[in-house]
């Protein structure tokens, strides 16, 4: 049921997000139109995240989520994750810091799931911190057989009574429920970390900050093995001299074909 619903919801969302992205590139937009488009995009992306999270949770709970392991460069992953949040942290007057200790050049693991967990944790840390810093620390442990990741913030912290409950789906701590968010990020992150062979835990001091941390068995690899490429920049056009291609696009709905 969920898989089918998710398809039905995602298809029109594709049209909303796709056309909003195309429109955003128009240099002749007025400032107020640009703002409206940004709201459409943010709302659409939020809805997409919600659907994806619900579907991922359902998949994990049905035992259908599997690991996609491949070699990757852990430092590149950290830098990429930092780049996503650099501007947002600066806008909130926060210092975003990356610390690494003894990272191997190559490890083997599920890069996409690890990235999603880090994005969730850093996103939360920035959202719930009003001043100070957010630190992402990655260190080799167990004589290089594993890596420990910690996300530390200097935010409001989490009350002891909330510590266990924040990992439950849709739970948002008292006083935070007005904030944007789905309440699914930590539930999903914990399940992903467990799937990867670790566990997600938290320590927190109300008024001083929180630290979310986990250790994964990501073994170091011979750097000569090819690693998967980092995420691609936006496509701006075709390189000159390409052969002419005929593209066949099939959909019964004109909006989707468009
Ligand atoms: P969301 O962030 O979408 O509300 P999460 O599952 O990611 O959902 O987090 C659940 C709740 O845990 C948050 O609503 C917040 O109350 C609390 N929380 C998570 N991370 C932090 C943090 N770094 N500092 C303080 N509270 C946090």
Short mmCIF file of C-alpha atoms and ligand atoms in Angstrom, two decimals:
data_model
loop_
_atom_site.label_atom_id
_atom_site.label_comp_id
_atom_site.label_asym_id
_atom_site.label_seq_id
_atom_site.Cartn_x
_atom_site.Cartn_y
_atom_site.Cartn_z
CA UNK A 1 0.00 0.00 0.00
CA UNK A 2 2.73 2.44 1.01
CA UNK A 3 4.87 1.69 -2.02
CA UNK A 4 1.91 2.31 -4.30
CA UNK A 5 0.83 5.46 -2.51
CA UNK A 6 4.34 6.77 -2.57
CA UNK A 7 4.42 6.45 -6.34
CA UNK A 8 1.07 8.21 -6.67
CA UNK A 9 2.27 11.06 -4.47
CA UNK A 10 5.71 11.35 -5.98
CA UNK A 11 4.54 11.61 -9.59
CA UNK A 12 2.68 14.94 -9.25
CA UNK A 13 5.38 16.13 -6.85
CA UNK A 14 7.88 15.56 -9.62
CA UNK A 15 5.97 18.04 -11.78
CA UNK A 16 5.82 20.58 -8.94
CA UNK A 17 9.51 20.37 -8.05
CA UNK A 18 10.71 20.00 -11.63
CA UNK A 19 8.86 23.03 -12.99
CA UNK A 20 9.74 25.12 -9.94
CA UNK A 21 13.42 24.31 -10.57
CA UNK A 22 13.12 25.18 -14.25
CA UNK A 23 11.33 28.47 -13.47
CA UNK A 24 13.93 29.40 -10.87
CA UNK A 25 16.56 29.64 -13.60
CA UNK A 26 14.64 32.44 -15.38
CA UNK A 27 16.76 35.60 -15.03
CA UNK A 28 13.74 37.89 -15.60
CA UNK A 29 11.88 36.88 -12.44
CA UNK A 30 10.82 39.64 -10.06
CA UNK A 31 12.08 39.40 -6.49
CA UNK A 32 8.62 38.55 -5.11
CA UNK A 33 8.17 35.80 -7.73
CA UNK A 34 11.56 34.40 -6.80
CA UNK A 35 10.49 34.32 -3.14
CA UNK A 36 7.24 32.56 -4.02
CA UNK A 37 9.12 29.97 -6.03
CA UNK A 38 11.52 29.39 -3.17
CA UNK A 39 8.51 28.69 -0.93
CA UNK A 40 7.06 26.22 -3.45
CA UNK A 41 10.43 24.48 -3.66
CA UNK A 42 10.90 24.32 0.09
CA UNK A 43 7.38 23.00 0.65
CA UNK A 44 7.76 20.46 -2.14
CA UNK A 45 11.13 19.28 -0.88
CA UNK A 46 9.78 18.95 2.64
CA UNK A 47 6.91 16.82 1.38
CA UNK A 48 9.30 14.68 -0.65
CA UNK A 49 11.54 14.16 2.39
CA UNK A 50 8.53 13.18 4.45
CA UNK A 51 7.36 10.64 1.87
CA UNK A 52 10.86 9.24 1.42
CA UNK A 53 11.37 8.94 5.19
CA UNK A 54 8.04 7.22 5.74
CA UNK A 55 8.77 4.83 2.92
CA UNK A 56 12.31 4.13 4.17
CA UNK A 57 10.99 3.42 7.66
CA UNK A 58 8.35 1.08 6.26
CA UNK A 59 10.99 -0.71 4.20
CA UNK A 60 13.27 -1.16 7.19
CA UNK A 61 10.41 -2.37 9.34
CA UNK A 62 9.43 -4.89 6.68
CA UNK A 63 13.05 -6.08 6.62
CA UNK A 64 13.38 -5.04 3.00
CA UNK A 65 16.09 -2.39 3.29
CA UNK A 66 19.52 -3.67 2.30
CA UNK A 67 23.02 -2.23 2.43
CA UNK A 68 24.68 -1.00 -0.75
CA UNK A 69 28.34 -1.22 0.12
CA UNK A 70 31.13 0.14 -2.05
CA UNK A 71 34.53 1.74 -1.49
CA UNK A 72 34.49 5.49 -0.82
CA UNK A 73 36.69 8.30 0.43
CA UNK A 74 35.43 9.23 3.94
CA UNK A 75 37.03 12.69 3.88
CA UNK A 76 35.28 13.55 0.59
CA UNK A 77 31.98 12.49 2.14
CA UNK A 78 32.57 14.75 5.17
CA UNK A 79 33.52 17.73 2.99
CA UNK A 80 30.47 17.22 0.81
CA UNK A 81 28.23 17.07 3.87
CA UNK A 82 29.86 20.20 5.28
CA UNK A 83 29.28 22.03 2.00
CA UNK A 84 25.54 21.33 2.22
CA UNK A 85 25.29 23.08 5.59
CA UNK A 86 28.00 25.76 5.43
CA UNK A 87 25.69 28.54 4.27
CA UNK A 88 22.81 27.56 6.56
CA UNK A 89 25.12 27.50 9.58
CA UNK A 90 26.58 30.89 8.67
CA UNK A 91 23.09 32.36 8.25
CA UNK A 92 22.33 31.30 11.82
CA UNK A 93 25.63 32.73 13.08
CA UNK A 94 26.99 29.25 13.93
CA UNK A 95 30.46 27.88 13.44
CA UNK A 96 30.40 24.56 11.55
CA UNK A 97 33.57 22.58 12.28
CA UNK A 98 34.90 19.32 10.84
CA UNK A 99 37.44 17.35 12.90
CA UNK A 100 39.10 14.18 11.68
CA UNK A 101 41.51 11.83 13.40
CA UNK A 102 43.45 9.22 11.43
CA UNK A 103 40.95 8.80 8.58
CA UNK A 104 41.96 6.18 6.01
CA UNK A 105 41.83 7.36 2.37
CA UNK A 106 39.34 4.62 1.48
CA UNK A 107 36.78 2.62 3.42
CA UNK A 108 34.02 0.25 2.41
CA UNK A 109 30.44 0.88 3.43
CA UNK A 110 27.03 2.25 2.45
CA UNK A 111 27.91 5.82 1.64
CA UNK A 112 24.35 6.96 0.89
CA UNK A 113 22.95 5.77 4.22
CA UNK A 114 25.89 7.19 6.15
CA UNK A 115 25.44 10.51 4.38
CA UNK A 116 21.74 10.54 5.19
CA UNK A 117 22.42 9.91 8.88
CA UNK A 118 25.04 12.68 9.02
CA UNK A 119 22.72 15.08 7.19
CA UNK A 120 19.92 14.34 9.68
CA UNK A 121 22.17 14.83 12.71
CA UNK A 122 23.87 18.00 11.47
CA UNK A 123 20.54 19.43 10.29
CA UNK A 124 19.11 18.88 13.78
CA UNK A 125 22.20 20.28 15.51
CA UNK A 126 21.95 23.48 13.47
CA UNK A 127 18.18 23.71 13.92
CA UNK A 128 18.34 23.37 17.71
CA UNK A 129 21.39 25.56 18.34
CA UNK A 130 21.07 29.33 18.62
CA UNK A 131 24.68 30.26 19.25
CA UNK A 132 28.11 28.67 19.31
CA UNK A 133 29.13 25.78 17.10
CA UNK A 134 28.26 22.47 15.52
CA UNK A 135 31.09 19.97 15.19
CA UNK A 136 31.23 16.86 13.04
CA UNK A 137 34.01 14.60 14.28
CA UNK A 138 35.17 11.43 12.51
CA UNK A 139 37.91 9.24 13.92
CA UNK A 140 39.39 5.88 13.14
CA UNK A 141 38.92 3.43 16.03
CA UNK A 142 39.55 -0.26 16.76
CA UNK A 143 42.99 -0.18 15.10
CA UNK A 144 41.50 1.08 11.83
CA UNK A 145 38.68 -1.49 11.71
CA UNK A 146 36.00 1.05 12.48
CA UNK A 147 35.07 4.71 12.43
CA UNK A 148 33.38 6.73 15.12
CA UNK A 149 31.22 9.68 14.10
CA UNK A 150 30.02 12.35 16.52
CA UNK A 151 27.88 15.42 15.95
CA UNK A 152 28.24 17.89 18.83
CA UNK A 153 26.34 21.11 19.32
CA UNK A 154 26.21 23.92 21.85
CA UNK A 155 22.42 24.18 21.69
CA UNK A 156 19.63 23.90 24.23
CA UNK A 157 20.19 20.19 24.83
CA UNK A 158 17.61 17.51 25.55
CA UNK A 159 15.84 16.92 28.86
CA UNK A 160 16.61 13.50 30.44
CA UNK A 161 12.95 12.49 30.19
CA UNK A 162 13.06 13.04 26.42
CA UNK A 163 16.29 11.18 25.70
CA UNK A 164 14.75 7.82 24.82
CA UNK A 165 11.59 9.17 23.23
CA UNK A 166 13.24 11.38 20.60
CA UNK A 167 14.20 8.21 18.71
CA UNK A 168 10.55 7.23 18.36
CA UNK A 169 8.89 8.07 15.04
CA UNK A 170 7.05 11.41 15.03
CA UNK A 171 8.23 12.34 18.52
CA UNK A 172 9.40 15.92 18.96
CA UNK A 173 10.59 17.10 22.34
CA UNK A 174 8.47 19.46 24.42
CA UNK A 175 8.90 23.04 23.27
CA UNK A 176 10.34 22.02 19.90
CA UNK A 177 7.14 20.81 18.34
CA UNK A 178 6.52 24.20 16.74
CA UNK A 179 9.75 23.84 14.75
CA UNK A 180 9.63 22.59 11.22
CA UNK A 181 10.51 18.93 10.85
CA UNK A 182 8.88 15.56 10.56
CA UNK A 183 9.95 13.86 13.78
CA UNK A 184 11.23 10.99 11.66
CA UNK A 185 14.90 11.92 11.25
CA UNK A 186 16.24 10.27 14.40
CA UNK A 187 14.03 7.19 14.13
CA UNK A 188 15.33 6.60 10.62
CA UNK A 189 18.92 7.49 11.50
CA UNK A 190 18.98 4.97 14.35
CA UNK A 191 17.61 2.23 12.13
CA UNK A 192 20.14 3.02 9.40
CA UNK A 193 23.03 2.99 11.86
CA UNK A 194 21.88 -0.37 13.24
CA UNK A 195 21.57 -1.75 9.71
CA UNK A 196 25.19 -0.67 9.11
CA UNK A 197 26.36 -2.53 12.22
CA UNK A 198 26.46 0.23 14.86
CA UNK A 199 24.10 2.00 17.21
CA UNK A 200 23.13 5.66 17.51
CA UNK A 201 23.29 7.13 21.00
CA UNK A 202 23.12 10.56 22.56
CA UNK A 203 24.45 12.37 25.58
CA UNK A 204 23.15 15.80 26.43
CA UNK A 205 23.28 18.45 29.06
CA UNK A 206 20.24 20.73 29.05
CA UNK A 207 21.33 24.30 28.37
CA UNK A 208 24.81 23.26 27.20
CA UNK A 209 24.39 21.04 24.18
CA UNK A 210 24.12 17.52 22.83
CA UNK A 211 26.33 14.88 21.27
CA UNK A 212 24.96 12.22 18.95
CA UNK A 213 27.47 9.46 18.18
CA UNK A 214 27.88 6.03 16.61
CA UNK A 215 30.65 3.65 15.58
CA UNK A 216 30.56 1.71 12.32
CA UNK A 217 32.70 -1.22 11.18
CA UNK A 218 34.04 0.55 8.07
CA UNK A 219 37.34 -1.14 7.39
CA UNK A 220 40.18 0.73 5.66
CA UNK A 221 40.84 -0.30 2.06
CA UNK A 222 43.68 -0.26 -0.39
CA UNK A 223 43.46 3.24 -1.94
CA UNK A 224 44.11 1.84 -5.44
CA UNK A 225 40.56 0.43 -5.56
CA UNK A 226 38.34 2.83 -7.50
CA UNK A 227 35.89 4.73 -5.29
CA UNK A 228 32.44 5.84 -6.32
CA UNK A 229 32.32 9.35 -7.71
CA UNK A 230 31.12 12.26 -5.56
CA UNK A 231 27.75 13.83 -6.32
CA UNK A 232 27.49 15.57 -9.68
CA UNK A 233 27.15 19.34 -10.14
CA UNK A 234 24.00 20.60 -11.92
CA UNK A 235 23.89 19.94 -15.66
CA UNK A 236 24.09 23.18 -17.66
CA UNK A 237 24.11 21.82 -21.19
CA UNK A 238 25.70 19.36 -23.60
CA UNK A 239 29.37 19.50 -24.49
CA UNK A 240 29.91 20.65 -28.11
CA UNK A 241 30.12 18.06 -30.86
CA UNK A 242 27.63 15.56 -29.45
CA UNK A 243 25.83 13.23 -31.84
CA UNK A 244 22.15 14.04 -32.40
CA UNK A 245 20.00 11.79 -30.23
CA UNK A 246 16.38 10.86 -30.60
CA UNK A 247 14.67 10.70 -27.23
CA UNK A 248 11.47 8.77 -26.69
CA UNK A 249 9.40 9.88 -23.72
CA UNK A 250 6.30 7.92 -22.76
CA UNK A 251 3.70 8.92 -20.20
CA UNK A 252 -0.09 8.92 -20.41
CA UNK A 253 -0.29 12.29 -18.63
CA UNK A 254 0.58 15.37 -20.72
CA UNK A 255 1.85 17.26 -17.63
CA UNK A 256 4.40 14.57 -16.91
CA UNK A 257 5.54 14.40 -20.55
CA UNK A 258 6.03 18.16 -20.51
P1 LIG B 1 12.69 16.58 13.67
O1 LIG B 1 14.06 17.20 13.73
O2 LIG B 1 12.15 16.51 12.28
O3 LIG B 1 11.72 17.16 14.66
P2 LIG B 1 14.04 14.20 14.63
O4 LIG B 1 13.58 12.77 14.73
O5 LIG B 1 15.24 14.46 13.81
O6 LIG B 1 12.80 15.03 14.10
O7 LIG B 1 14.25 14.76 16.10
C1 LIG B 1 13.26 14.51 17.09
C2 LIG B 1 13.35 15.54 18.18
O8 LIG B 1 14.56 15.37 18.93
C3 LIG B 1 13.40 16.98 17.70
O9 LIG B 1 12.12 17.48 17.40
C4 LIG B 1 14.03 17.67 18.91
O10 LIG B 1 13.05 17.88 19.90
C5 LIG B 1 15.00 16.62 19.43
N1 LIG B 1 16.39 16.87 18.96
C6 LIG B 1 17.01 16.22 17.94
N2 LIG B 1 18.29 16.67 17.78
C7 LIG B 1 18.48 17.62 18.72
C8 LIG B 1 19.58 18.46 19.07
N3 LIG B 1 20.75 18.41 18.41
N4 LIG B 1 19.41 19.32 20.12
C9 LIG B 1 18.22 19.38 20.79
N5 LIG B 1 17.16 18.62 20.50
C10 LIG B 1 17.26 17.75 19.47
#
